[in-house]
Amino acid sequence: MRMILMAMAASLLMTSAASAHEFKVGSITVEHPWARPAVTGTGAAYFVLDNEGTTADRLVGVSSEVARTAELHSSMVDAQGKATMRPVQGVDLPPGGHAQFAPGGLHVMLVGLHDPLVVGKGFPLTLKFEKAGSVTVEVAVEKKPSHGAGPAMDMEHDHGQPTQ
Amino acid sequence: RSFGAEILLGLAVLAVTATFPLSPPPRALAATPDIVMSDGLTVVASGRAGQAVLTLLPGHHGPNELQAWVTDLNGAPVVGRAATIAWALPTAGIEPLRASAALTAPGSVTFPALDLPRPGRWQLRLDILVDDFTKLTFEGDIDLP
């Protein structure tokens, strides 16, 4: 009985922390930014964007002090099984628009990590919107997201890094 | 021991184990498929029902092919019958031009011949006809050199 209550208390704490992990700039909400652990080289960050306003906006850039560069990318696997990655010029968010950054799809590629990404140690990521301006979010490093799904495939691990 | 002390002990164990660093096992790295970095110019048009990744190839003014990859709110490719693309450059007085195509696979549609004759911020609008009663719309701008 006591073990059950302990587990319930712990899960309640984690749930409340996840629901509070969002950031706003203007009418744009950035929900639960997270990244997987990465030992060296390249990492990827994910989140959900919602435009709750009446004016269209556009994500035009990202930056972070944890890596040499941060870039917007899109991954996909075509019907023939070929994996493709594309740099993204911008993410348009019309009123009511909802953009999902998740493994296997849209992501922020962090190239040239200065330090490993470690579970429990977050890092700042700045998102720049054309109209709303910039917002710096705290990215949580997790094995897997504490909520939300997204594409099951993940091609961002060690992208561009030599195998060892 | 008190009940409160046991709760604190459990939370402390959770907190400590959450800090353990992780790295992918070698077999996971070996299984990663070869990734091709694609050419062209790509924007993402989000909507209420999902998002569309729109790529223009070669990605500068002139004749282009447009490749679209459309997913729903769960990240799954959208199954549809047909698609229509409209493209316009209002600053140059170019009214929307339109083309239609069938989806070659779930989520995937290609328009082989779009003429975007001038550089500028072109407006793109993609309509996916899911069935006789359902149409999904995605709109986005692309800065074309």
mmCIF file with all atom_site columns, N, CA and C in Angstrom, chain A residues 15 29 41-42 44 55-56 66 73 75 81-82 86-87 93 98 106 130 135-136 139 159:
data_model
loop_
_atom_site.group_PDB
_atom_site.id
_atom_site.type_symbol
_atom_site.label_atom_id
_atom_site.label_alt_id
_atom_site.label_comp_id
_atom_site.label_asym_id
_atom_site.label_entity_id
_atom_site.label_seq_id
_atom_site.pdbx_PDB_ins_code
_atom_site.Cartn_x
_atom_site.Cartn_y
_atom_site.Cartn_z
_atom_site.occupancy
_atom_site.B_iso_or_equiv
_atom_site.pdbx_formal_charge
_atom_site.auth_seq_id
_atom_site.auth_comp_id
_atom_site.auth_asym_id
_atom_site.auth_atom_id
_atom_site.pdbx_PDB_model_num
ATOM 1  N N  . THR A 1 15  ? 3.790  14.706 -13.614 1.00 0.00 ? 15  THR A N  1
ATOM 2  C CA . THR A 1 15  ? 2.733  15.191 -14.489 1.00 0.00 ? 15  THR A CA 1
ATOM 3  C C  . THR A 1 15  ? 2.587  16.695 -14.377 1.00 0.00 ? 15  THR A C  1
ATOM 4  N N  . THR A 1 29  ? 2.628  29.706 -28.550 1.00 0.00 ? 29  THR A N  1
ATOM 5  C CA . THR A 1 29  ? 2.988  28.884 -27.397 1.00 0.00 ? 29  THR A CA 1
ATOM 6  C C  . THR A 1 29  ? 3.945  27.803 -27.854 1.00 0.00 ? 29  THR A C  1
ATOM 7  N N  . GLY A 1 41  ? 28.894 15.558 -30.701 1.00 0.00 ? 41  GLY A N  1
ATOM 8  C CA . GLY A 1 41  ? 28.598 15.837 -32.103 1.00 0.00 ? 41  GLY A CA 1
ATOM 9  C C  . GLY A 1 41  ? 27.280 16.542 -32.327 1.00 0.00 ? 41  GLY A C  1
ATOM 10 N N  . THR A 1 42  ? 26.237 15.761 -32.561 1.00 0.00 ? 42  THR A N  1
ATOM 11 C CA . THR A 1 42  ? 24.972 16.315 -33.015 1.00 0.00 ? 42  THR A CA 1
ATOM 12 C C  . THR A 1 42  ? 23.831 15.896 -32.102 1.00 0.00 ? 42  THR A C  1
ATOM 13 N N  . ALA A 1 44  ? 19.343 16.823 -31.284 1.00 0.00 ? 44  ALA A N  1
ATOM 14 C CA . ALA A 1 44  ? 18.115 17.320 -31.902 1.00 0.00 ? 44  ALA A CA 1
ATOM 15 C C  . ALA A 1 44  ? 17.140 17.720 -30.813 1.00 0.00 ? 44  ALA A C  1
ATOM 16 N N  . THR A 1 55  ? -3.414 36.426 -36.063 1.00 0.00 ? 55  THR A N  1
ATOM 17 C CA . THR A 1 55  ? -2.481 36.872 -37.101 1.00 0.00 ? 55  THR A CA 1
ATOM 18 C C  . THR A 1 55  ? -1.497 35.746 -37.403 1.00 0.00 ? 55  THR A C  1
ATOM 19 N N  . ALA A 1 56  ? -1.215 35.549 -38.669 1.00 0.00 ? 56  ALA A N  1
ATOM 20 C CA . ALA A 1 56  ? -0.252 34.507 -39.054 1.00 0.00 ? 56  ALA A CA 1
ATOM 21 C C  . ALA A 1 56  ? 1.154  34.911 -38.623 1.00 0.00 ? 56  ALA A C  1
ATOM 22 N N  . VAL A 1 66  ? 24.521 25.837 -26.769 1.00 0.00 ? 66  VAL A N  1
ATOM 23 C CA . VAL A 1 66  ? 25.048 24.506 -26.507 1.00 0.00 ? 66  VAL A CA 1
ATOM 24 C C  . VAL A 1 66  ? 25.734 23.904 -27.726 1.00 0.00 ? 66  VAL A C  1
ATOM 25 N N  . HIS A 1 73  ? 15.294 21.484 -39.504 1.00 0.00 ? 73  HIS A N  1
ATOM 26 C CA . HIS A 1 73  ? 15.359 20.404 -40.479 1.00 0.00 ? 73  HIS A CA 1
ATOM 27 C C  . HIS A 1 73  ? 14.054 19.628 -40.493 1.00 0.00 ? 73  HIS A C  1
ATOM 28 N N  . SER A 1 75  ? 12.842 15.610 -41.537 1.00 0.00 ? 75  SER A N  1
ATOM 29 C CA . SER A 1 75  ? 13.228 14.259 -41.944 1.00 0.00 ? 75  SER A CA 1
ATOM 30 C C  . SER A 1 75  ? 12.006 13.540 -42.491 1.00 0.00 ? 75  SER A C  1
ATOM 31 N N  . GLY A 1 81  ? 11.647 3.662  -48.968 1.00 0.00 ? 81  GLY A N  1
ATOM 32 C CA . GLY A 1 81  ? 12.483 3.480  -47.795 1.00 0.00 ? 81  GLY A CA 1
ATOM 33 C C  . GLY A 1 81  ? 13.704 4.373  -47.739 1.00 0.00 ? 81  GLY A C  1
ATOM 34 N N  . LYS A 1 82  ? 13.776 5.313  -48.658 1.00 0.00 ? 82  LYS A N  1
ATOM 35 C CA . LYS A 1 82  ? 14.937 6.208  -48.669 1.00 0.00 ? 82  LYS A CA 1
ATOM 36 C C  . LYS A 1 82  ? 14.702 7.321  -47.653 1.00 0.00 ? 82  LYS A C  1
ATOM 37 N N  . ARG A 1 86  ? 15.918 17.587 -44.958 1.00 0.00 ? 86  ARG A N  1
ATOM 38 C CA . ARG A 1 86  ? 15.896 18.853 -45.677 1.00 0.00 ? 86  ARG A CA 1
ATOM 39 C C  . ARG A 1 86  ? 16.019 20.015 -44.712 1.00 0.00 ? 86  ARG A C  1
ATOM 40 N N  . PRO A 1 87  ? 16.892 20.976 -45.015 1.00 0.00 ? 87  PRO A N  1
ATOM 41 C CA . PRO A 1 87  ? 16.889 22.209 -44.212 1.00 0.00 ? 87  PRO A CA 1
ATOM 42 C C  . PRO A 1 87  ? 15.602 22.982 -44.488 1.00 0.00 ? 87  PRO A C  1
ATOM 43 N N  . LEU A 1 93  ? 2.836  29.536 -39.398 1.00 0.00 ? 93  LEU A N  1
ATOM 44 C CA . LEU A 1 93  ? 1.812  29.273 -38.384 1.00 0.00 ? 93  LEU A CA 1
ATOM 45 C C  . LEU A 1 93  ? 0.648  30.223 -38.607 1.00 0.00 ? 93  LEU A C  1
ATOM 46 N N  . HIS A 1 98  ? -0.806 24.588 -35.919 1.00 0.00 ? 98  HIS A N  1
ATOM 47 C CA . HIS A 1 98  ? -0.205 23.682 -34.946 1.00 0.00 ? 98  HIS A CA 1
ATOM 48 C C  . HIS A 1 98  ? 0.928  22.949 -35.644 1.00 0.00 ? 98  HIS A C  1
ATOM 49 N N  . LEU A 1 106 ? 9.938  16.969 -38.240 1.00 0.00 ? 106 LEU A N  1
ATOM 50 C CA . LEU A 1 106 ? 10.555 18.275 -38.006 1.00 0.00 ? 106 LEU A CA 1
ATOM 51 C C  . LEU A 1 106 ? 11.407 18.245 -36.744 1.00 0.00 ? 106 LEU A C  1
ATOM 52 N N  . GLU A 1 130 ? 8.878  35.683 -36.893 1.00 0.00 ? 130 GLU A N  1
ATOM 53 C CA . GLU A 1 130 ? 8.910  36.861 -37.753 1.00 0.00 ? 130 GLU A CA 1
ATOM 54 C C  . GLU A 1 130 ? 8.176  38.032 -37.125 1.00 0.00 ? 130 GLU A C  1
ATOM 55 N N  . VAL A 1 135 ? 12.012 34.122 -28.357 1.00 0.00 ? 135 VAL A N  1
ATOM 56 C CA . VAL A 1 135 ? 11.764 33.590 -27.020 1.00 0.00 ? 135 VAL A CA 1
ATOM 57 C C  . VAL A 1 135 ? 12.817 32.528 -26.741 1.00 0.00 ? 135 VAL A C  1
ATOM 58 N N  . THR A 1 136 ? 13.347 32.561 -25.534 1.00 0.00 ? 136 THR A N  1
ATOM 59 C CA . THR A 1 136 ? 14.314 31.547 -25.128 1.00 0.00 ? 136 THR A CA 1
ATOM 60 C C  . THR A 1 136 ? 13.604 30.549 -24.229 1.00 0.00 ? 136 THR A C  1
ATOM 61 N N  . VAL A 1 139 ? 15.110 23.653 -22.703 1.00 0.00 ? 139 VAL A N  1
ATOM 62 C CA . VAL A 1 139 ? 14.887 22.331 -23.288 1.00 0.00 ? 139 VAL A CA 1
ATOM 63 C C  . VAL A 1 139 ? 15.234 21.268 -22.250 1.00 0.00 ? 139 VAL A C  1
ATOM 64 N N  . HIS A 1 159 ? 23.507 12.082 -36.658 1.00 0.00 ? 159 HIS A N  1
ATOM 65 C CA . HIS A 1 159 ? 23.480 12.506 -38.063 1.00 0.00 ? 159 HIS A CA 1
ATOM 66 C C  . HIS A 1 159 ? 24.783 13.201 -38.390 1.00 0.00 ? 159 HIS A C  1
#
